[in-house]
Coordinates of C-alpha atoms and ligand atoms in Angstrom, one line a residue:
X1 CA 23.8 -11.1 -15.9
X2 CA 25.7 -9.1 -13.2
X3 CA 25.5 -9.2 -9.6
X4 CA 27.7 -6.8 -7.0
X5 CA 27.9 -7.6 -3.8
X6 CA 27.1 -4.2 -1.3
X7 CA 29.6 -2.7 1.4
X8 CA 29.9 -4.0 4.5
X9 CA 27.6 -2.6 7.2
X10 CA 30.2 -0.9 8.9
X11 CA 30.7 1.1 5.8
X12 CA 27.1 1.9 5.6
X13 CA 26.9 3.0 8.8
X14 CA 29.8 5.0 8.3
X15 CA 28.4 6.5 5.3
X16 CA 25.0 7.2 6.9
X17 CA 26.7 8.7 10.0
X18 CA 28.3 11.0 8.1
X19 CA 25.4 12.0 5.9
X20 CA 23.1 12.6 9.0
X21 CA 26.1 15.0 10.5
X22 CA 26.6 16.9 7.4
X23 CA 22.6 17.2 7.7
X24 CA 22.9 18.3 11.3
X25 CA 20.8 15.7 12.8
X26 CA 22.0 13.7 15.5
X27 CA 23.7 10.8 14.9
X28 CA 22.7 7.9 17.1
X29 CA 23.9 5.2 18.9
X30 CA 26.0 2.1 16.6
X31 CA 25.4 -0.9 16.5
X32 CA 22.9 -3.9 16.7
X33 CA 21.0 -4.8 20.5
X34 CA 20.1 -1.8 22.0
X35 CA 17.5 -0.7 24.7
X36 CA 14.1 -3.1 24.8
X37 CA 11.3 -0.9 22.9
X38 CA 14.1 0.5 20.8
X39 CA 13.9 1.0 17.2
X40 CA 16.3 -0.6 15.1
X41 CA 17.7 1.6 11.9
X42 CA 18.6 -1.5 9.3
X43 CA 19.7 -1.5 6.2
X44 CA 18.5 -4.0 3.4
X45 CA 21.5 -4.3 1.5
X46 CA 23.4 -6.4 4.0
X47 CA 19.9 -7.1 6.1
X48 CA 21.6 -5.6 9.7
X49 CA 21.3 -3.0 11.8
X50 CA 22.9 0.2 11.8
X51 CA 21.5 2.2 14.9
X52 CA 19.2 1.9 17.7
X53 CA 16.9 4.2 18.4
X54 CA 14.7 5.5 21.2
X55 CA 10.8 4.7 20.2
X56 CA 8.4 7.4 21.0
X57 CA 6.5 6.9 24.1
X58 CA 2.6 7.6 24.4
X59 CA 4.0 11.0 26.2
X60 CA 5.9 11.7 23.0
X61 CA 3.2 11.7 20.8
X62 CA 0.9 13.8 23.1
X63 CA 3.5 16.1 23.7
X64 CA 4.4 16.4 19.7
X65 CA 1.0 16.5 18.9
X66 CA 0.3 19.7 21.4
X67 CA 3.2 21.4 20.4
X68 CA 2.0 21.2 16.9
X69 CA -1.4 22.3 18.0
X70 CA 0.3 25.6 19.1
X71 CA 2.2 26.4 16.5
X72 CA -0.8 26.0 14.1
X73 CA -2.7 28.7 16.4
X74 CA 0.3 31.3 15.5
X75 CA 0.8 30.0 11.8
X76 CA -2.3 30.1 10.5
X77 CA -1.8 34.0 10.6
X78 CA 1.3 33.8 8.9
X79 CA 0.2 35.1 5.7
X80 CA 0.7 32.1 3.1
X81 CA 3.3 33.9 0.6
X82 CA 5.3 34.5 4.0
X83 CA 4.7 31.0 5.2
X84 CA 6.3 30.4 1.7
X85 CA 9.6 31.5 2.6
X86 CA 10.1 28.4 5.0
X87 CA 9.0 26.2 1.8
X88 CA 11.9 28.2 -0.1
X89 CA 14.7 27.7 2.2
X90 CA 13.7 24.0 2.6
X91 CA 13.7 23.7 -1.0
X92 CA 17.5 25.3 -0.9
X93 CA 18.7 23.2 2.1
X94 CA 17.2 20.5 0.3
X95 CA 19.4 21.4 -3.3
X96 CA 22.2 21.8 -0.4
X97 CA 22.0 18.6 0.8
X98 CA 20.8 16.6 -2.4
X99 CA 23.9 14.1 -2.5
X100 CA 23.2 13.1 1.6
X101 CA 19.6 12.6 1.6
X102 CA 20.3 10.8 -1.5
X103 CA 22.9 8.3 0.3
X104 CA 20.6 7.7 3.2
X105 CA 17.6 6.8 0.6
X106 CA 20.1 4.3 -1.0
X107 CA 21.4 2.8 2.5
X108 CA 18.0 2.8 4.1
X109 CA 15.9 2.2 1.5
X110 CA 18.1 0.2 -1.2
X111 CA 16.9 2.5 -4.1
X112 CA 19.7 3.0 -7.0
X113 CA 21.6 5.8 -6.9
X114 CA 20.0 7.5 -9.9
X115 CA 16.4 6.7 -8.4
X116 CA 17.8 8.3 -5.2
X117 CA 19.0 11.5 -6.5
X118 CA 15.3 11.2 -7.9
X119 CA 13.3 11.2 -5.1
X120 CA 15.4 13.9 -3.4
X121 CA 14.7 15.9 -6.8
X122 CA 11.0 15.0 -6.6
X123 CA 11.3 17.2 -2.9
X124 CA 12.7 19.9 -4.3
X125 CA 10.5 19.7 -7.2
X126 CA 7.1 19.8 -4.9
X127 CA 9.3 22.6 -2.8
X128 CA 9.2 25.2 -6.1
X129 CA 5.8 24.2 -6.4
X130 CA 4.4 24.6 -2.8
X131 CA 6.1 28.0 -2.8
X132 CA 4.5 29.2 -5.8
X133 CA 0.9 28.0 -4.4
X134 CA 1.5 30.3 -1.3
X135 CA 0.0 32.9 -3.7
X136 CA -2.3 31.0 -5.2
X137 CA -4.4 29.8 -2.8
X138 CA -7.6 30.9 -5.0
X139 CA -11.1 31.1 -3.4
X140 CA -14.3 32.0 -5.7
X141 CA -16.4 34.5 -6.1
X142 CA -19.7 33.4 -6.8
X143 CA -22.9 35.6 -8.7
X144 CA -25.6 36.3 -5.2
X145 CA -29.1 35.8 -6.7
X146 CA -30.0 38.3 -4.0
X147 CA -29.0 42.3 -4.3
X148 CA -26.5 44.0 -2.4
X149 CA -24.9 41.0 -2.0
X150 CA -21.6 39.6 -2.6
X151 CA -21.0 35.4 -2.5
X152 CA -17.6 34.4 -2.0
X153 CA -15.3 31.5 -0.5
X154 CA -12.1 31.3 1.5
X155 CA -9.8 28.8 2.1
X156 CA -8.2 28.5 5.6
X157 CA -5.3 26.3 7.2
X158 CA -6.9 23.3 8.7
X159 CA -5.0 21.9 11.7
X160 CA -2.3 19.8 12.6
X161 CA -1.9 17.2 9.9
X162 CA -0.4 14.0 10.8
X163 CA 1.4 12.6 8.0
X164 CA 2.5 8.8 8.1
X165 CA 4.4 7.7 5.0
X166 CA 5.9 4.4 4.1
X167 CA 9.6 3.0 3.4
X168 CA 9.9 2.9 -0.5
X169 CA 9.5 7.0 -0.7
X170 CA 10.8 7.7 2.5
X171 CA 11.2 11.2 2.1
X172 CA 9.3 12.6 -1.3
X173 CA 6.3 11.4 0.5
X174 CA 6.6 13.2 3.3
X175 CA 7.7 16.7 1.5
X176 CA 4.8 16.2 -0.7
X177 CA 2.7 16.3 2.0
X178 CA 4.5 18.8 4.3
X179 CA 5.4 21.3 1.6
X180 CA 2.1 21.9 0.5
X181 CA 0.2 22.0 4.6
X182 CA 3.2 24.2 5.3
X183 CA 1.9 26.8 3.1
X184 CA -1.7 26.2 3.3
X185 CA -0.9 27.2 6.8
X186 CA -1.0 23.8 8.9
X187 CA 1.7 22.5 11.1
X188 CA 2.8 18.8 10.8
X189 CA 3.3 15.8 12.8
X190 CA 5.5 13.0 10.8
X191 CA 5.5 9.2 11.6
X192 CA 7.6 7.8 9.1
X193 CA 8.0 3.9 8.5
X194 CA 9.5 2.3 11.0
X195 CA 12.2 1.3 7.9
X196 CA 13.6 4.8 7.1
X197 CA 14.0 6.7 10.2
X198 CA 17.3 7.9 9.5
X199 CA 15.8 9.8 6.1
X200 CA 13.3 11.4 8.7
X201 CA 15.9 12.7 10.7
X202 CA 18.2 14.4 8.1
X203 CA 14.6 15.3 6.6
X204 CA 13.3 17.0 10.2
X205 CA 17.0 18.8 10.4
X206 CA 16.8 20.0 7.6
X207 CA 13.5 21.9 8.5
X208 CA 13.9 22.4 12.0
X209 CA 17.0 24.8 10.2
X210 CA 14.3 26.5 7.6
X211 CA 12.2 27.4 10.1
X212 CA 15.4 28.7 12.1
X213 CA 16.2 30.8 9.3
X214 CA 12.8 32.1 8.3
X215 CA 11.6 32.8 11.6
X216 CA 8.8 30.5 11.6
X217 CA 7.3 28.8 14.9
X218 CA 9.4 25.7 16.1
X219 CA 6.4 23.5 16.5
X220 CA 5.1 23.7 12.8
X221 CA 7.0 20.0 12.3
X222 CA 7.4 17.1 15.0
X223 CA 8.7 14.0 14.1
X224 CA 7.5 11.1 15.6
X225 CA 10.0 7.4 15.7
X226 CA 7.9 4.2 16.6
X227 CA 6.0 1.7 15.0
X228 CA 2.1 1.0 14.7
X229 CA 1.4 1.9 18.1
X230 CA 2.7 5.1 17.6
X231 CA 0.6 5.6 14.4
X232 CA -2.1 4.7 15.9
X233 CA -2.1 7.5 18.4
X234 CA -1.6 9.8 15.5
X235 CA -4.8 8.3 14.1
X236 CA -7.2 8.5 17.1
X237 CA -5.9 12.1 18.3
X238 CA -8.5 14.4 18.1
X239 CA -6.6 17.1 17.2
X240 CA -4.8 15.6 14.5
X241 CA -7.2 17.3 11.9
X242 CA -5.9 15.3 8.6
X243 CA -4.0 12.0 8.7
X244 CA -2.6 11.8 5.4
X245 CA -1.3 8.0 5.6
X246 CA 0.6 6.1 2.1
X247 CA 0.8 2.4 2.9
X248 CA -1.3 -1.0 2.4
X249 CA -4.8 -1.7 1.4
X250 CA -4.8 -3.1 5.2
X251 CA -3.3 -0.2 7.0
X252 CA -6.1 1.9 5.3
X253 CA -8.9 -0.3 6.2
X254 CA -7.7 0.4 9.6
X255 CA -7.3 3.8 9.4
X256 CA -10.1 5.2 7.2
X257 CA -12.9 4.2 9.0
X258 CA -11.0 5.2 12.4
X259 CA -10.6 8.8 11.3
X260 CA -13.6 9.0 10.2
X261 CA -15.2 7.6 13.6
X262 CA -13.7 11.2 15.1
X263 CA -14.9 13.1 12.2
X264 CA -11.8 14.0 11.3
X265 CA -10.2 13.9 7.7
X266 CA -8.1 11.4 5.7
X267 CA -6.1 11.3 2.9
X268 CA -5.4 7.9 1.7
X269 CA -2.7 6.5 -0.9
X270 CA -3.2 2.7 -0.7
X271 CA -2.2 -0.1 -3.1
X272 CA -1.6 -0.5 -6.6
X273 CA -1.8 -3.1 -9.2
X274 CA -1.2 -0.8 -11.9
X275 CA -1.5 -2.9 -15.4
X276 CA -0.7 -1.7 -18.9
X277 CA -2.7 -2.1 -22.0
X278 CA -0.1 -3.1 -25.0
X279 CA -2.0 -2.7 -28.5
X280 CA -0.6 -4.0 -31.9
X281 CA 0.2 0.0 -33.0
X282 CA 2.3 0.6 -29.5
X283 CA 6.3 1.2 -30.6
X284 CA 7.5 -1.7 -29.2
X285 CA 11.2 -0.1 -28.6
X286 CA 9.4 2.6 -26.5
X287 CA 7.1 0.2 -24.7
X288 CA 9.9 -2.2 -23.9
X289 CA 12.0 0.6 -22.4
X290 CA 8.9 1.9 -20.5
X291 CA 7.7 -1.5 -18.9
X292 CA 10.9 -2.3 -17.8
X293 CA 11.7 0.6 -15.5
X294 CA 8.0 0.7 -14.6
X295 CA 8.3 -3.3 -13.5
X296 CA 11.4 -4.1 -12.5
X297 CA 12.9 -0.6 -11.7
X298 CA 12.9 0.4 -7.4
X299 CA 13.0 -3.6 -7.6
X300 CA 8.8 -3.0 -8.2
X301 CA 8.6 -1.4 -4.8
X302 CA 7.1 1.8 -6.1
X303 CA 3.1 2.3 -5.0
X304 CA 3.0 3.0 -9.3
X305 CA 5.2 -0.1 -10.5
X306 CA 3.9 -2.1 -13.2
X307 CA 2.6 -5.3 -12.3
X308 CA 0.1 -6.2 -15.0
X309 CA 0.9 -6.2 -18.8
X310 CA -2.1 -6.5 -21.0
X311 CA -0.7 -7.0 -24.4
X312 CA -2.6 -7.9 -27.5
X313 CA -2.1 -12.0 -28.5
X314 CA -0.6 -10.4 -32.1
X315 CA 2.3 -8.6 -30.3
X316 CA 2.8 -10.7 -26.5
X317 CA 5.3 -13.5 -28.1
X318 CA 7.6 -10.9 -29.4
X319 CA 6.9 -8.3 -27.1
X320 CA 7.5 -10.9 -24.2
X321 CA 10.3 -12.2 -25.5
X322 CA 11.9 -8.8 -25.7
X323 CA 11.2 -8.2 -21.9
X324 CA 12.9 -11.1 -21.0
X325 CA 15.6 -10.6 -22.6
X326 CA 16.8 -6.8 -21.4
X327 CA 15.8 -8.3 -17.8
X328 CA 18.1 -10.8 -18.3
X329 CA 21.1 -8.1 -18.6
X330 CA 19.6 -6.1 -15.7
X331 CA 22.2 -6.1 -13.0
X332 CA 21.0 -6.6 -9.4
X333 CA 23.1 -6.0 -6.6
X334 CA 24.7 -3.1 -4.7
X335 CA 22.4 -0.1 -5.4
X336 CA 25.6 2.0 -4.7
X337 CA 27.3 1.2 -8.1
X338 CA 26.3 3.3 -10.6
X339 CA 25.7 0.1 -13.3
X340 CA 23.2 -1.6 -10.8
X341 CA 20.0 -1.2 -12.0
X342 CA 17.9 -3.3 -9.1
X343 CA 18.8 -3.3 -5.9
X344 CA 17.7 -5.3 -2.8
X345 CA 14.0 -5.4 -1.2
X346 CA 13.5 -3.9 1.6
X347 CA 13.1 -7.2 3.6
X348 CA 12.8 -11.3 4.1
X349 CA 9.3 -11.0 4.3
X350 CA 9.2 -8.8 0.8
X351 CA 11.3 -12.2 -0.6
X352 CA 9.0 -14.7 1.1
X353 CA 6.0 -12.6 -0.1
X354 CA 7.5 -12.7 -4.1
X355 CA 8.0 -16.3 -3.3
X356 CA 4.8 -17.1 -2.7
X357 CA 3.4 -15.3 -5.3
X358 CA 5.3 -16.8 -7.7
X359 CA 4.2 -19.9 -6.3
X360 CA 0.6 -19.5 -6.7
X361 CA 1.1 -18.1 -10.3
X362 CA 2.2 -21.5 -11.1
X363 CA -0.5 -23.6 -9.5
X364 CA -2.5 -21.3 -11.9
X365 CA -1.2 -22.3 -14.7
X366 CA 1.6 -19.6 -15.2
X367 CA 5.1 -19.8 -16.7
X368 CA 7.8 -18.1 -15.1
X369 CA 9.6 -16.8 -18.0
X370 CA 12.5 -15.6 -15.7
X371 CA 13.9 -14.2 -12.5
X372 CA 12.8 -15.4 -8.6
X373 CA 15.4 -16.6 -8.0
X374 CA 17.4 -15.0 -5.0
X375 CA 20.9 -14.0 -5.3
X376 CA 23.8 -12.8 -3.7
X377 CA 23.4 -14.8 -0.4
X378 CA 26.3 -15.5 0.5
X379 CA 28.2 -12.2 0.4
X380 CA 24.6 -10.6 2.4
X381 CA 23.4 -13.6 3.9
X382 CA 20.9 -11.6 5.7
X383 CA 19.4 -9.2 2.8
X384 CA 17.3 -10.1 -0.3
X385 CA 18.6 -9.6 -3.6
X386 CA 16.4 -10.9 -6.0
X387 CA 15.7 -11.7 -9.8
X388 CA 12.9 -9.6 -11.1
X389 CA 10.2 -11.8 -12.6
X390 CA 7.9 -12.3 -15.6
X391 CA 5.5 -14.7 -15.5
X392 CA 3.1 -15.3 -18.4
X393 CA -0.5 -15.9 -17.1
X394 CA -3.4 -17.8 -18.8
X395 CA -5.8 -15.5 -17.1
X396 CA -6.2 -13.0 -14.4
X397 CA -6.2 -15.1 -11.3
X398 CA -6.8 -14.1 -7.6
X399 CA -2.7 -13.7 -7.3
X400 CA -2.9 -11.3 -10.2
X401 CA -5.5 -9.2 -8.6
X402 CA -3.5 -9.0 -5.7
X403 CA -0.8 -6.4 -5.4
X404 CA 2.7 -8.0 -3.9
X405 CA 5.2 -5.8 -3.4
X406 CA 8.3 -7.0 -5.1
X407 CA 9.1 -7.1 -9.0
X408 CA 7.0 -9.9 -10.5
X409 CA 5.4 -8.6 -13.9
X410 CA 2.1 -10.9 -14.9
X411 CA 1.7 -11.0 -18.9
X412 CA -1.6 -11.3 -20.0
X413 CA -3.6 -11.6 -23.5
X414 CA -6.5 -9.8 -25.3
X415 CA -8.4 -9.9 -28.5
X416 CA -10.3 -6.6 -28.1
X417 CA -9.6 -3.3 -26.8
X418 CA -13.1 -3.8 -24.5
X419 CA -11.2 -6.7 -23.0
X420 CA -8.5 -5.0 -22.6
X421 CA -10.3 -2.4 -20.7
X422 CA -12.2 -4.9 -18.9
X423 CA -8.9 -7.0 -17.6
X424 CA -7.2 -3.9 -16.9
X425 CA -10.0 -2.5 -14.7
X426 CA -11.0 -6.1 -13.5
X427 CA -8.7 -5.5 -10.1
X428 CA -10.0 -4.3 -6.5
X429 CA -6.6 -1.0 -6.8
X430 CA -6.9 2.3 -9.4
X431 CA -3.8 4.1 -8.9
X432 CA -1.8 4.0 -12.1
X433 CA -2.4 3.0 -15.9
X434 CA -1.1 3.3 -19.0
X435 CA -1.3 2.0 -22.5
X436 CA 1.1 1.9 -25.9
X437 CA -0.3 2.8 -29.1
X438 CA 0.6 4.6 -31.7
X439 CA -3.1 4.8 -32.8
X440 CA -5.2 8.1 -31.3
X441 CA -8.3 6.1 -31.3
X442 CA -7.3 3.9 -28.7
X443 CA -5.5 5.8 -26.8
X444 CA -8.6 8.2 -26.1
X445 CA -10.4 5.1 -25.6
X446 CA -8.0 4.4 -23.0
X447 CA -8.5 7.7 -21.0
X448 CA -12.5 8.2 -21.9
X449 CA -14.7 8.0 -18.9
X450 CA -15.6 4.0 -19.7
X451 CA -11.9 3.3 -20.0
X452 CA -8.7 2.7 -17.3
X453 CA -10.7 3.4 -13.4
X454 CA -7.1 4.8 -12.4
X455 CA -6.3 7.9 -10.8
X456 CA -3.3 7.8 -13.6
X457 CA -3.7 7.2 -17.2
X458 CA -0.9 7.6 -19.1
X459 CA 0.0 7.1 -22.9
X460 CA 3.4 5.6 -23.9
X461 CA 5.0 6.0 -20.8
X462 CA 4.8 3.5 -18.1
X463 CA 3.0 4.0 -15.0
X464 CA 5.2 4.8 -12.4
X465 CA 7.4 8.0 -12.3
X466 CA 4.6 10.8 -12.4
X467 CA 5.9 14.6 -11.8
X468 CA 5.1 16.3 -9.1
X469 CA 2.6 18.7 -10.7
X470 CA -0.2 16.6 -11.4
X471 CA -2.7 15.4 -8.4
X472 CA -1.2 11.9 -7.3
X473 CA -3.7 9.5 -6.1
X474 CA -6.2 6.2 -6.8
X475 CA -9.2 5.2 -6.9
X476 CA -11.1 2.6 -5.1
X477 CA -8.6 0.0 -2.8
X478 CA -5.8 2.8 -3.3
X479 CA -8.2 5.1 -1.4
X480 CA -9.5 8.0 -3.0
X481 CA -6.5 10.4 -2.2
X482 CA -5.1 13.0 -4.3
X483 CA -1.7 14.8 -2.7
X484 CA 1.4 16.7 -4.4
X485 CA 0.1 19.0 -7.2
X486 CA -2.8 20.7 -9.2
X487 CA -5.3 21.2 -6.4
X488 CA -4.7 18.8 -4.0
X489 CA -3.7 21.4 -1.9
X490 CA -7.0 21.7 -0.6
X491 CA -7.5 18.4 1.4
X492 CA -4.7 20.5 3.6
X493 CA -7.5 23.5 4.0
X494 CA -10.9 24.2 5.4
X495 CA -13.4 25.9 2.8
X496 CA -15.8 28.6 4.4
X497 CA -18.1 30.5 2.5
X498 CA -19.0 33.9 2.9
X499 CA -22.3 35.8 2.3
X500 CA -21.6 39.8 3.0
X501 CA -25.0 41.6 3.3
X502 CA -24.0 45.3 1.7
X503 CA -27.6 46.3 1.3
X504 CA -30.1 47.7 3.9
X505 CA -32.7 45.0 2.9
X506 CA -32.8 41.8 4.2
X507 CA -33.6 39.8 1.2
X508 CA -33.7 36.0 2.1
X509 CA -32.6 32.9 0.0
X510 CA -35.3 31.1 -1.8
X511 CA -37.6 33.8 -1.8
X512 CA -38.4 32.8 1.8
X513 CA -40.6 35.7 4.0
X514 CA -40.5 36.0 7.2
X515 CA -40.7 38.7 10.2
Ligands
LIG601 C1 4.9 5.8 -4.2 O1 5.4 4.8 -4.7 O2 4.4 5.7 -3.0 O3 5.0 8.2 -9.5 C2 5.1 7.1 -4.8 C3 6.0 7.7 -9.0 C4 6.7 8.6 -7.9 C5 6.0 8.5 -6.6 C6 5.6 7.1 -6.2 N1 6.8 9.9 -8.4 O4 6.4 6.6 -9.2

């Protein structure tokens, strides 16, 4: 099992540097200490810092938020297949600048190279997509029961949205969200995690330029650098008409019912604990394959990584003995090289949290089958490299139900499909499912209305890694939220419908008379 230490920090900063400039954002100030109330751009594959950065003030946000509110008063007339040529040259820049954005993920967030390239492909992906919707932004006609008159509905752009976003997408996220309220007509205020501000910047460049080019209002896109307090501003701003926020259960709690206080909209995308359902029938190559990127792949830092393996008592020795042993060739270490296949978690706290975890797995009366164990600390002292883990469970205990954000992969045991179904949906998240079979049956069991509660369902692929076109969202703890494709789009509108009198009568609804 292979471990590669990462370059040094003044390498990465290099690196990132150069990235930014090639993105033509600015490229801050080097180097660790910095002004009190600064933000500090790290990196988690040597643990330090790369840049300081200037937070945004209570001023900023105001300011951001009113410039935004302009622009949305001229863009909302833009009509949306016009407002689609922004989308376009974003999606170009984007093609452009693939290989940069990509190196900042990597630096910033520690995702693999090929994962990287991924995400920045999963932008332009939602950037082809959000252009095509600017046509397609389909009301409906409805049948009047009274005569000479017509029933229809229109969708219209919304309002500022505020989008905050969180460090393991740091950038799809975001164009998710600002592709499709671009077209839909809204302007956009950003608060990225405090983790990946860099991203943000070559990300806010980049469209700063697209609206340059296209001729579209400067204020349809502030971005915002600062931490909760900053959010939080975000959240209580009454003119702020969506907050579209990806993060923790916690966050959400926080910001859900704070939103709502103001009667304004939210868009959540919360936790997962996303299990998979294993039958005898499942192709045990293909499953094996499909677990192991979903568990252990973006070291289980994806909202969609697998965390819960429901496999049927005929199949779990072999099938867990299989896992183990392709994660025990995985090799973890600098996300740069292309062979590295895990690369570092974003932070000491993500470690201690995996720790812990582990910990109460085995007070349980689990058996760590492997991994957890930390590596490469004495080339990067300050980051954390880590084992992914697999830890067989004798049932689905409170650490199971709990979703810890780091690459541990619970196996657990069934006898019947039902109790299969009922471990799998016997957890407080619903964003992401999937089974392995072979056998129709139960996979239509599977995604029937009594089976997985998820947002996802999938069959024989694992359950992170969804395209861009479906609607990409959970259920319950995970919030209710559906961004990116299908019609998700219209969380980022308002719906008005329209009753147009043609006749000379006055016919009312109901059969009503009056007058
Ligand atoms: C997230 O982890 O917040 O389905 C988003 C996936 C990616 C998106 C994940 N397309 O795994």
């Amino acid at each position: 099992m292979t471990t590669t230490a990462p370059p040094g920090t003044d390498t990465l900063r290099a690196r990132a540097g150069n990235a930014l400039r090639r993105c033509g954002a600015p490229v801050p100030e080097a180097g660790p200490g910095g002004a009190a109330g600064g933000l500090a751009a790290r990196t988690p594959l040597t643990g330090e810092t790369l840049f300081t950065l200037p937070a945004a003030s209570a001023e900023d946000t105001g300011r951001a938020v009113e410039e935004a509110a302009a622009a949305f008063r001229e863009w909302r007339t833009v009509p949306a297949p016009r407002r689609g040529t922004v989308v376009k040259r974003l999606g170009e820049l984007l093609t452009a600048h693939k290989e940069d954005l990509a190196e900042l993920v990597t630096v910033e967030a520690g995702k693999i190279r090929s994962e990287a390239l991924g995400e920045v492909q999963e932008m332009i992906d939602i950037c082809e997509f959000a252009v095509g919707l600017s046509r397609q932004l389909y009301g409906r006609t409805m049948a009047s029961e009274r005569p000479g008159h017509r029933l229809s509905e229109s969708w219209h752009p919304l309002g500022v949205v505020g989008v905050v976003s969180a460090f393991n997408f740091p950038v799809a996220v975001w164009s998710w969200n600002t592709a499709i309220a671009l077209v839909c007509g809204d302007s956009v205020v950003w608060k990225p995690s405090e983790l990946t501000p860099l991203t943000a910047m070559a990300c806010d460049a980049l469209l700063r330029r697209a609206a340059g080019d296209s001729g579209a209002p400067d204020g349809i896109h502030r971005l915002l650098l600062g931490g909760r307090e900053c959010g939080g501003r975000l959240v209580d701003d009454p003119r702020v008409a969506l907050v579209s926020a990806t993060g923790s259960v916690r966050m959400g709690r926080e910001v859900g019912p704070r939103v709502a206080a103001r009667f304004g909209r939210c868009l959540l995308e919360l936790g997962g604990n996303n299990g998979a359902v294993v039958t005898p029938a499942a192709d045990l190559d293909l499953a094996v394959r499909g677990i192991v990127f979903s568990a252990a792949g973006t070291a289980g830092q994806r909202c969609t990584s697998l965390r819960r393996l429901i496999v049927h008592e005929d199949v779990a020795d072999e099938l867990t003995e299989r896992i183990v042993r392709a994660y025990a060739s995985l090799p973890v270490g600098d996300p740069f090289r292309d062979d590295t296949l895990v690369g570092p978690l974003i932070s000491e706290q993500a470690l201690d949290a995996m720790a812990k975890a582990l910990e109460a797995a085995q007070a349980d009366g689990g058996k760590l089958l492997t991994g957890g164990d930390r590596v490469l600390r004495e080339q990067a002292p300050a980051a954390a490299y880590v084992r992914p883990a697999v830890v067989r469970m004798p049932a689905q205990t409170a650490v199971v139900r709990e979703e810890t954000f780091a690459p541990v992969l619970y196996v657990l045991t069934y006898r019947t499909l039902e109790e299969a179904i009922e471990l799998h949906n016997g957890v407080p998240q619903g964003l992401s499912s999937s089974i392995f079979t072979r056998d129709q049956r139960e996979a239509e069991r599977f995604l029937a209305a009594d089976g997985s509660d998820c947002g996802i369902a999938n069959v024989n692929i694992g359950t992170s890694g969804a395209e861009i076109g479906g609607a990409f969202g959970g259920e319950k703890e995970t919030g209710g939220g559906r961004e990116s494709g299908s019609d998700a789009w219209r969380a980022y509108m308002r719906r008005a419908t329209n009753t147009v009198n043609f006749s000379d009568e006055l016919p009312l609804a109901q059969g009503v008379s009056f007058l």
